[in-house]
mmCIF file of C-alpha atoms and ligand atoms in Angstrom:
data_model
loop_
_atom_site.group_PDB
_atom_site.id
_atom_site.type_symbol
_atom_site.label_atom_id
_atom_site.label_comp_id
_atom_site.label_asym_id
_atom_site.label_seq_id
_atom_site.Cartn_x
_atom_site.Cartn_y
_atom_site.Cartn_z
ATOM 1 C CA MET A 633 143.491 119.339 134.271
ATOM 2 C CA ASN A 634 141.148 119.402 136.800
ATOM 3 C CA ALA A 635 139.186 115.874 137.785
ATOM 4 C CA ASP A 636 135.995 116.228 136.387
ATOM 5 C CA ILE A 637 137.374 116.734 133.077
ATOM 6 C CA GLY A 638 139.745 114.442 133.620
ATOM 7 C CA ASN A 639 136.273 111.851 133.913
ATOM 8 C CA GLU A 640 134.886 113.113 131.337
ATOM 9 C CA ILE A 641 138.042 112.393 129.087
ATOM 10 C CA LEU A 642 137.484 109.013 130.037
ATOM 11 C CA ARG A 643 133.643 109.001 129.579
ATOM 12 C CA LEU A 644 134.339 110.009 125.814
ATOM 13 C CA LYS A 645 136.661 107.416 125.293
ATOM 14 C CA GLU A 646 134.880 104.972 126.647
ATOM 15 C CA LYS A 647 132.360 105.913 123.794
ATOM 16 C CA GLY A 648 134.626 105.112 121.388
ATOM 17 C CA LEU A 649 135.711 109.264 121.080
ATOM 18 C CA SER A 650 139.363 107.916 120.886
ATOM 19 C CA LYS A 651 138.966 106.429 117.639
ATOM 20 C CA LEU A 652 138.112 109.964 115.590
ATOM 21 C CA CYS A 653 140.034 112.874 117.169
ATOM 22 C CA VAL A 654 143.078 113.242 118.423
ATOM 23 C CA GLU A 655 144.411 113.089 122.082
ATOM 24 C CA GLU A 656 145.275 116.944 122.012
ATOM 25 C CA SER A 657 141.856 118.063 121.318
ATOM 26 C CA LEU A 658 140.370 115.590 123.768
ATOM 27 C CA GLU A 659 140.695 117.856 126.862
ATOM 28 C CA LYS A 660 139.031 120.983 124.714
ATOM 29 C CA ILE A 661 135.942 118.700 123.689
ATOM 30 C CA ALA A 662 135.257 117.246 126.939
ATOM 31 C CA ALA A 663 135.379 120.794 128.864
ATOM 32 C CA LEU A 664 132.396 121.791 126.548
ATOM 33 C CA THR A 665 130.408 118.472 126.659
ATOM 34 C CA LEU A 666 130.438 118.288 130.415
ATOM 35 C CA GLU A 667 129.053 121.930 130.052
ATOM 36 C CA ILE A 668 126.703 121.578 127.495
ATOM 37 C CA ASN A 669 125.112 118.020 129.604
ATOM 38 C CA LYS A 670 125.260 120.551 132.996
ATOM 39 C CA LEU A 671 123.310 122.762 131.115
ATOM 40 C CA LYS A 672 120.942 120.269 129.377
ATOM 41 C CA LYS A 673 120.181 119.251 133.062
ATOM 42 C CA GLU A 674 119.514 123.128 134.342
ATOM 43 C CA LYS A 675 117.198 124.046 131.449
ATOM 44 C CA LYS A 676 114.966 121.052 131.495
ATOM 45 C CA ALA A 677 116.581 120.079 127.438
ATOM 46 C CA VAL A 678 117.177 117.138 125.066
ATOM 47 C CA ILE A 679 119.290 116.962 122.822
ATOM 48 C CA ALA A 680 118.464 115.297 119.369
ATOM 49 C CA ALA A 681 121.463 114.417 116.763
ATOM 50 C CA HIS A 682 121.689 113.646 113.397
ATOM 51 C CA VAL A 683 123.657 110.955 112.461
ATOM 52 C CA TYR A 684 125.809 113.080 109.872
ATOM 53 C CA GLN A 685 126.592 115.497 112.653
ATOM 54 C CA ARG A 686 130.316 115.826 114.363
ATOM 55 C CA PRO A 687 131.112 112.768 116.545
ATOM 56 C CA GLU A 688 131.699 114.996 119.478
ATOM 57 C CA ILE A 689 128.625 116.182 119.238
ATOM 58 C CA ILE A 690 126.984 112.083 118.792
ATOM 59 C CA LEU A 691 128.884 110.874 121.295
ATOM 60 C CA GLY A 692 129.627 113.166 123.723
ATOM 61 C CA THR A 693 126.287 115.196 124.102
ATOM 62 C CA ALA A 694 122.926 113.472 122.242
ATOM 63 C CA ASP A 695 120.245 112.051 123.908
ATOM 64 C CA PHE A 696 118.785 111.179 120.390
ATOM 65 C CA VAL A 697 120.477 110.069 117.544
ATOM 66 C CA GLY A 698 119.716 108.672 113.977
ATOM 67 C CA ASP A 699 118.281 109.480 110.780
ATOM 68 C CA SER A 700 115.013 111.874 109.773
ATOM 69 C CA TYR A 701 112.907 109.543 110.404
ATOM 70 C CA LYS A 702 114.132 108.451 113.586
ATOM 71 C CA LEU A 703 114.651 111.530 115.342
ATOM 72 C CA ALA A 704 110.599 112.629 114.091
ATOM 73 C CA LYS A 705 109.472 109.643 116.042
ATOM 74 C CA ASP A 706 111.936 110.275 118.955
ATOM 75 C CA CYS A 707 110.776 113.990 119.301
ATOM 76 C CA VAL A 708 107.358 112.576 119.946
ATOM 77 C CA GLY A 709 105.505 113.826 123.260
ATOM 78 C CA VAL A 710 109.604 114.132 124.388
ATOM 79 C CA ASP A 711 109.861 114.508 128.443
ATOM 80 C CA ALA A 712 111.303 117.532 128.391
ATOM 81 C CA GLU A 713 110.892 121.213 128.007
ATOM 82 C CA ILE A 714 113.638 122.162 125.321
ATOM 83 C CA ILE A 715 114.953 120.499 122.113
ATOM 84 C CA VAL A 716 117.970 121.607 120.858
ATOM 85 C CA PHE A 717 118.178 119.899 117.467
ATOM 86 C CA CYS A 718 121.991 119.239 116.091
ATOM 87 C CA GLY A 719 120.893 118.975 112.129
ATOM 88 C CA VAL A 720 119.527 121.033 109.192
ATOM 89 C CA ASN A 721 116.608 123.651 109.590
ATOM 90 C CA PHE A 722 113.612 121.566 107.903
ATOM 91 C CA MET A 723 114.625 118.622 110.788
ATOM 92 C CA ALA A 724 114.406 121.415 113.567
ATOM 93 C CA GLU A 725 111.214 122.420 111.803
ATOM 94 C CA THR A 726 109.553 118.918 112.242
ATOM 95 C CA ALA A 727 110.291 118.688 115.841
ATOM 96 C CA LYS A 728 108.761 121.737 116.692
ATOM 97 C CA ILE A 729 105.241 120.440 114.458
ATOM 98 C CA LEU A 730 105.461 117.481 116.606
ATOM 99 C CA ASN A 731 106.225 119.320 119.527
ATOM 100 C CA PRO A 732 104.034 122.760 119.509
ATOM 101 C CA LYS A 733 104.237 123.114 122.896
ATOM 102 C CA LYS A 734 107.906 122.519 123.523
ATOM 103 C CA ARG A 735 110.320 125.226 122.889
ATOM 104 C CA VAL A 736 112.986 124.083 119.818
ATOM 105 C CA PHE A 737 116.335 125.374 118.973
ATOM 106 C CA ILE A 738 118.907 124.624 116.274
ATOM 107 C CA PRO A 739 122.680 125.673 116.809
ATOM 108 C CA ARG A 740 122.764 127.670 113.354
ATOM 109 C CA LYS A 741 119.573 128.388 112.062
ATOM 110 C CA ASP A 742 121.359 129.049 108.284
ATOM 111 C CA ALA A 743 122.196 125.115 108.123
ATOM 112 C CA GLY A 744 119.958 124.596 105.367
ATOM 113 C CA CYS A 745 119.516 121.582 102.702
ATOM 114 C CA SER A 746 120.154 122.496 98.849
ATOM 115 C CA LEU A 747 116.453 119.658 98.721
ATOM 116 C CA SER A 748 115.256 121.896 101.045
ATOM 117 C CA ASP A 749 116.009 124.679 99.407
ATOM 118 C CA SER A 750 115.059 123.826 96.136
ATOM 119 C CA ILE A 751 111.058 124.244 96.089
ATOM 120 C CA LYS A 752 108.628 126.253 97.974
ATOM 121 C CA ALA A 753 104.990 126.271 99.239
ATOM 122 C CA GLU A 754 103.836 128.158 95.855
ATOM 123 C CA ASP A 755 105.752 125.829 93.868
ATOM 124 C CA VAL A 756 104.267 122.762 95.125
ATOM 125 C CA ARG A 757 100.646 125.033 95.019
ATOM 126 C CA ASN A 758 101.265 125.480 90.666
ATOM 127 C CA LEU A 759 102.134 121.314 90.542
ATOM 128 C CA LYS A 760 99.038 120.753 91.787
ATOM 129 C CA LYS A 761 97.226 122.739 88.656
ATOM 130 C CA ASN A 762 98.945 120.835 86.421
ATOM 131 C CA TYR A 763 98.077 117.692 88.159
ATOM 132 C CA PRO A 764 95.066 118.167 89.913
ATOM 133 C CA SER A 765 94.314 114.471 90.168
ATOM 134 C CA ALA A 766 97.841 113.078 91.775
ATOM 135 C CA PRO A 767 98.931 113.162 95.255
ATOM 136 C CA VAL A 768 101.871 114.939 96.458
ATOM 137 C CA VAL A 769 104.175 112.314 98.117
ATOM 138 C CA THR A 770 107.037 114.791 99.305
ATOM 139 C CA TYR A 771 110.651 113.808 101.257
ATOM 140 C CA ILE A 772 110.695 114.706 104.674
ATOM 141 C CA ASN A 773 114.352 116.928 103.368
ATOM 142 C CA THR A 774 111.736 119.525 103.272
ATOM 143 C CA SER A 775 110.107 123.512 104.434
ATOM 144 C CA ALA A 776 107.489 123.495 106.991
ATOM 145 C CA ASP A 777 105.395 125.029 104.176
ATOM 146 C CA VAL A 778 105.899 122.742 101.501
ATOM 147 C CA LYS A 779 105.077 119.573 104.068
ATOM 148 C CA ALA A 780 101.908 121.780 104.326
ATOM 149 C CA GLU A 781 101.087 121.305 100.622
ATOM 150 C CA SER A 782 101.728 117.959 100.706
ATOM 151 C CA ASP A 783 99.310 114.408 101.295
ATOM 152 C CA VAL A 784 102.363 112.653 102.567
ATOM 153 C CA ILE A 785 105.654 112.487 103.818
ATOM 154 C CA VAL A 786 108.246 109.927 103.463
ATOM 155 C CA THR A 787 112.098 109.394 104.315
ATOM 156 C CA SER A 788 114.291 107.540 102.955
ATOM 157 C CA SER A 789 113.614 104.509 104.990
ATOM 158 C CA ASN A 790 109.969 104.326 104.157
ATOM 159 C CA ALA A 791 109.618 106.280 101.216
ATOM 160 C CA GLU A 792 109.174 102.694 98.574
ATOM 161 C CA LYS A 793 106.865 100.561 101.084
ATOM 162 C CA ILE A 794 104.471 104.606 100.689
ATOM 163 C CA LEU A 795 104.865 104.719 97.169
ATOM 164 C CA ARG A 796 103.766 100.776 96.411
ATOM 165 C CA LYS A 797 100.667 101.447 98.300
ATOM 166 C CA ILE A 798 99.711 105.427 97.100
ATOM 167 C CA PHE A 799 99.988 103.493 93.809
ATOM 168 C CA GLU A 800 97.522 101.272 94.861
ATOM 169 C CA LYS A 801 94.450 103.621 94.702
ATOM 170 C CA ASN A 802 96.536 106.159 92.674
ATOM 171 C CA LYS A 803 98.364 106.026 88.520
ATOM 172 C CA GLN A 804 100.008 109.322 89.309
ATOM 173 C CA VAL A 805 102.087 110.722 91.896
ATOM 174 C CA ILE A 806 103.877 113.777 92.100
ATOM 175 C CA PHE A 807 107.455 113.122 93.838
ATOM 176 C CA ILE A 808 109.378 116.069 95.356
ATOM 177 C CA PRO A 809 111.614 117.207 95.962
ATOM 178 C CA ASP A 810 114.723 115.249 94.949
ATOM 179 C CA LYS A 811 114.763 114.037 91.342
ATOM 180 C CA TYR A 812 117.605 111.530 92.387
ATOM 181 C CA MET A 813 115.298 109.497 94.558
ATOM 182 C CA GLY A 814 112.640 109.947 92.646
ATOM 183 C CA LYS A 815 114.115 107.959 89.460
ATOM 184 C CA ASN A 816 115.887 105.550 91.792
ATOM 185 C CA LEU A 817 111.969 104.489 93.598
ATOM 186 C CA ALA A 818 110.763 104.515 90.172
ATOM 187 C CA ASP A 819 113.429 102.056 88.461
ATOM 188 C CA LYS A 820 112.549 99.701 91.930
ATOM 189 C CA LEU A 821 108.673 99.735 91.396
ATOM 190 C CA ASN A 822 109.153 99.799 87.480
ATOM 191 C CA LYS A 823 107.482 103.557 86.859
ATOM 192 C CA LYS A 824 107.551 105.923 84.258
ATOM 193 C CA ILE A 825 108.998 109.156 84.499
ATOM 194 C CA GLY A 826 106.733 111.972 83.396
ATOM 195 C CA THR A 827 103.722 109.538 83.353
ATOM 196 C CA ASP A 828 103.561 107.544 86.650
ATOM 197 C CA ILE A 829 105.802 109.631 88.421
ATOM 198 C CA ILE A 830 106.184 113.371 88.057
ATOM 199 C CA LEU A 831 108.987 114.702 89.817
ATOM 200 C CA TRP A 832 110.744 117.977 90.641
ATOM 201 C CA ASP A 833 114.499 119.379 89.836
ATOM 202 C CA GLY A 834 116.054 118.819 93.145
ATOM 203 C CA SER A 835 119.151 117.580 94.328
ATOM 204 C CA CYS A 836 121.389 116.586 97.248
ATOM 205 C CA VAL A 837 125.060 118.730 96.837
ATOM 206 C CA VAL A 838 126.558 115.907 98.940
ATOM 207 C CA HIS A 839 125.140 112.765 97.219
ATOM 208 C CA GLU A 840 125.061 114.188 93.650
ATOM 209 C CA LYS A 841 128.803 114.363 93.626
ATOM 210 C CA PHE A 842 129.902 110.330 93.930
ATOM 211 C CA ASP A 843 131.659 108.900 90.753
ATOM 212 C CA PRO A 844 130.816 105.387 89.815
ATOM 213 C CA GLU A 845 133.898 105.095 88.909
ATOM 214 C CA ILE A 846 136.178 104.450 92.275
ATOM 215 C CA ILE A 847 133.677 101.566 92.863
ATOM 216 C CA SER A 848 134.863 99.557 90.135
ATOM 217 C CA ASP A 849 138.903 100.899 91.170
ATOM 218 C CA TYR A 850 138.008 99.449 94.551
ATOM 219 C CA ARG A 851 136.244 96.481 93.384
ATOM 220 C CA LYS A 852 139.391 94.849 92.079
ATOM 221 C CA LYS A 853 141.030 95.651 95.031
ATOM 222 C CA TYR A 854 138.117 94.580 98.003
ATOM 223 C CA PRO A 855 136.399 91.214 95.733
ATOM 224 C CA ASP A 856 134.148 90.963 98.829
ATOM 225 C CA MET A 857 133.188 93.955 99.652
ATOM 226 C CA MET A 858 129.693 95.778 100.221
ATOM 227 C CA VAL A 859 129.272 98.838 98.799
ATOM 228 C CA MET A 860 126.165 100.494 99.915
ATOM 229 C CA ALA A 861 124.707 104.190 99.053
ATOM 230 C CA HIS A 862 122.064 106.852 99.772
ATOM 231 C CA SER A 863 118.588 106.383 97.671
ATOM 232 C CA GLU A 864 119.916 110.279 97.362
ATOM 233 C CA CYS A 865 122.712 109.224 94.770
ATOM 234 C CA PRO A 866 121.954 109.580 90.740
ATOM 235 C CA SER A 867 121.562 105.728 89.364
ATOM 236 C CA GLU A 868 124.609 105.580 88.054
ATOM 237 C CA ILE A 869 125.608 104.841 91.156
ATOM 238 C CA ILE A 870 123.377 102.827 92.099
ATOM 239 C CA LYS A 871 123.425 100.476 89.379
ATOM 240 C CA LYS A 872 127.288 99.622 91.082
ATOM 241 C CA VAL A 873 125.384 99.323 94.338
ATOM 242 C CA ASP A 874 124.879 96.163 96.373
ATOM 243 C CA PHE A 875 122.201 97.764 98.520
ATOM 244 C CA MET A 876 120.846 101.404 98.723
ATOM 245 C CA GLY A 877 118.525 103.350 101.629
ATOM 246 C CA SER A 878 118.491 105.066 104.286
ATOM 247 C CA THR A 879 121.274 105.707 106.999
ATOM 248 C CA SER A 880 119.638 102.990 109.134
ATOM 249 C CA ASP A 881 119.149 100.499 106.998
ATOM 250 C CA MET A 882 122.527 100.745 105.803
ATOM 251 C CA LEU A 883 123.665 100.713 109.375
ATOM 252 C CA LYS A 884 121.152 97.202 110.275
ATOM 253 C CA GLN A 885 122.679 95.682 106.719
ATOM 254 C CA ILE A 886 126.157 96.310 108.059
ATOM 255 C CA GLU A 887 125.509 94.600 111.809
ATOM 256 C CA ASN A 888 123.181 91.283 110.350
ATOM 257 C CA THR A 889 126.386 90.307 107.462
ATOM 258 C CA ASN A 890 129.962 89.808 107.359
ATOM 259 C CA ALA A 891 131.657 91.741 104.331
ATOM 260 C CA SER A 892 135.651 91.381 104.756
ATOM 261 C CA HIS A 893 134.989 95.525 103.982
ATOM 262 C CA TYR A 894 131.973 98.007 103.837
ATOM 263 C CA MET A 895 131.445 101.164 101.519
ATOM 264 C CA LEU A 896 129.612 103.266 102.704
ATOM 265 C CA ILE A 897 128.028 106.165 100.132
ATOM 266 C CA THR A 898 126.608 109.121 101.736
ATOM 267 C CA GLU A 899 127.689 111.388 104.254
ATOM 268 C CA CYS A 900 131.500 111.062 106.318
ATOM 269 C CA GLY A 901 129.571 111.056 109.799
ATOM 270 C CA LEU A 902 127.628 107.680 109.092
ATOM 271 C CA GLY A 903 131.191 105.808 107.986
ATOM 272 C CA GLU A 904 132.467 107.059 111.517
ATOM 273 C CA LEU A 905 129.065 106.426 113.567
ATOM 274 C CA ALA A 906 129.823 102.572 112.206
ATOM 275 C CA ALA A 907 133.247 103.068 112.477
ATOM 276 C CA VAL A 908 132.954 103.343 116.345
ATOM 277 C CA LYS A 909 129.446 100.887 116.899
ATOM 278 C CA TYR A 910 131.418 98.094 114.907
ATOM 279 C CA PRO A 911 134.868 98.254 115.955
ATOM 280 C CA ASN A 912 135.895 94.786 114.748
ATOM 281 C CA LYS A 913 134.434 95.943 110.791
ATOM 282 C CA LYS A 914 136.331 97.538 108.054
ATOM 283 C CA PHE A 915 135.542 99.920 106.357
ATOM 284 C CA ILE A 916 136.351 101.933 103.320
ATOM 285 C CA ALA A 917 136.492 105.784 103.265
ATOM 286 C CA MET A 918 133.937 106.920 100.194
ATOM 287 C CA CYS A 919 131.684 109.875 101.849
ATOM 288 C CA ARG A 920 131.629 113.552 101.284
ATOM 289 C CA LEU A 921 131.004 116.677 104.085
ATOM 290 C CA CYS A 922 127.440 117.751 104.393
ATOM 291 C CA PRO A 923 128.370 121.328 104.818
ATOM 292 C CA TYR A 924 125.123 122.711 106.294
ATOM 293 C CA MET A 925 125.330 119.589 109.043
ATOM 294 C CA LYS A 926 128.535 120.641 109.811
ATOM 295 C CA MET A 927 128.303 124.171 110.698
ATOM 296 C CA ILE A 928 126.369 122.410 113.940
ATOM 297 C CA THR A 929 129.555 122.756 116.726
ATOM 298 C CA LEU A 930 130.191 121.887 120.347
ATOM 299 C CA GLU A 931 130.432 125.853 120.820
ATOM 300 C CA ASN A 932 127.590 127.090 118.575
ATOM 301 C CA ILE A 933 125.256 124.269 121.133
ATOM 302 C CA LYS A 934 126.500 125.070 124.444
ATOM 303 C CA ASP A 935 125.780 129.161 123.664
ATOM 304 C CA THR A 936 122.465 128.078 122.377
ATOM 305 C CA LEU A 937 122.005 126.402 125.373
ATOM 306 C CA LEU A 938 123.285 129.111 127.359
ATOM 307 C CA ASN A 939 121.332 132.303 125.724
ATOM 308 C CA LEU A 940 118.120 131.006 124.541
ATOM 309 C CA LYS A 941 118.207 133.527 121.923
ATOM 310 C CA SER A 942 115.024 133.881 119.670
ATOM 311 C CA GLU A 943 117.360 134.095 116.742
ATOM 312 C CA ASN A 944 118.016 130.353 117.367
ATOM 313 C CA GLU A 945 114.553 129.223 118.139
ATOM 314 C CA ILE A 946 111.990 127.585 115.801
ATOM 315 C CA PHE A 947 108.547 129.089 115.474
ATOM 316 C CA VAL A 948 106.075 127.372 113.116
ATOM 317 C CA GLU A 949 102.727 129.958 112.120
ATOM 318 C CA GLU A 950 100.109 127.376 113.636
ATOM 319 C CA SER A 951 98.283 126.907 110.277
ATOM 320 C CA VAL A 952 101.220 125.735 108.656
ATOM 321 C CA ALA A 953 102.173 123.623 111.626
ATOM 322 C CA SER A 954 99.151 122.000 111.234
ATOM 323 C CA LYS A 955 98.917 120.826 107.858
ATOM 324 C CA ALA A 956 102.153 119.782 107.390
ATOM 325 C CA LYS A 957 101.799 118.083 110.488
ATOM 326 C CA LYS A 958 98.670 115.725 109.173
ATOM 327 C CA SER A 959 101.224 114.862 106.317
ATOM 328 C CA ILE A 960 103.916 113.675 109.026
ATOM 329 C CA GLU A 961 101.294 111.849 110.686
ATOM 330 C CA LYS A 962 99.812 110.145 107.211
ATOM 331 C CA MET A 963 103.582 108.848 107.180
ATOM 332 C CA PHE A 964 103.473 107.199 110.321
ATOM 333 C CA GLU A 965 100.074 105.695 109.432
ATOM 334 C CA PHE A 966 101.528 104.215 106.133
ATOM 335 C CA ALA A 967 104.796 103.061 107.447
ATOM 336 C CA GLU A 968 103.855 101.684 111.094
HETATM 337 S S1 SF4 B 517 123.318 115.865 103.013
HETATM 338 FE FE1 SF4 B 517 122.284 116.693 101.564
HETATM 339 S S2 SF4 B 517 119.826 116.145 101.657
HETATM 340 FE FE2 SF4 B 517 121.301 115.831 103.885
HETATM 341 S S3 SF4 B 517 121.238 117.780 104.619
HETATM 342 FE FE3 SF4 B 517 123.074 118.233 103.478
HETATM 343 S S4 SF4 B 517 122.627 118.705 101.628
HETATM 344 FE FE4 SF4 B 517 120.774 118.191 102.267
#
């Protein structure tokens, strides 16, 4: 093993990666992270990584880590010529919309999202025809075309706040595309589905499949545990948890509380990150892997940076991007 790789292994261990990877895999990981970080400097690139990404990507290569809202903000005016987005397609599109002059790449363009894939621009136009006076409030997990047809974008961390503001001036709102998040928000705001809030039939393949009974079983074993769930989960889960929110909200809760154990009902990446960030707290595994998020690997990040191929580059038509940008900026305005 050469000295550079040895030093890189030490750096990765200091970041906490050895808690999440077997010792034998560290040499291979270190060779890749070394090369990726060298390529980043050569190509004046930054890497933005969603919290659901693999730990070796987050701890070894990322310049920005966060949920959709944080990454959208971090990407505004970033000081780099290239952004490599490690997440799913709609996130890379959002980065491109907010940075039209920069080149944005995604290591796998086919990294989709069941929520984003559930709705097209034409569906939104039809909803608007049916409910002409209702503003369209759209979860960020949607394509640029759908964002362009929307009035305001929301993320799981600001949806409640923004909806409250919108309901001050409107009786009816179209909320797309996540039916579970829409139902959870309607319950919180005491609004009726079908009259106050019009929903779309979209759902997240990861968050819709948790079993609420498992929570009760674990509560018997760990009565002081705190259970947190992402707001993309169905209400049968939400009714049984202590806290519902975005991934950043959940991390804040862990930081500010002292439960005996924490159960995070979301994609597995968050639990891994939490275990590294809070080594003295105890976590109970109750997670599922997102097949789209996990398409991104160190190998395909390296290839993307090395070759900068058009098959990995994100392009958004100017007319769509300018309309989508307005609805994203409206979110920043409402959320601040
Ligand atoms: S976890 Fe669900 S919402 Fe997030 S990218 Fe995967 S499929 Fe989409």
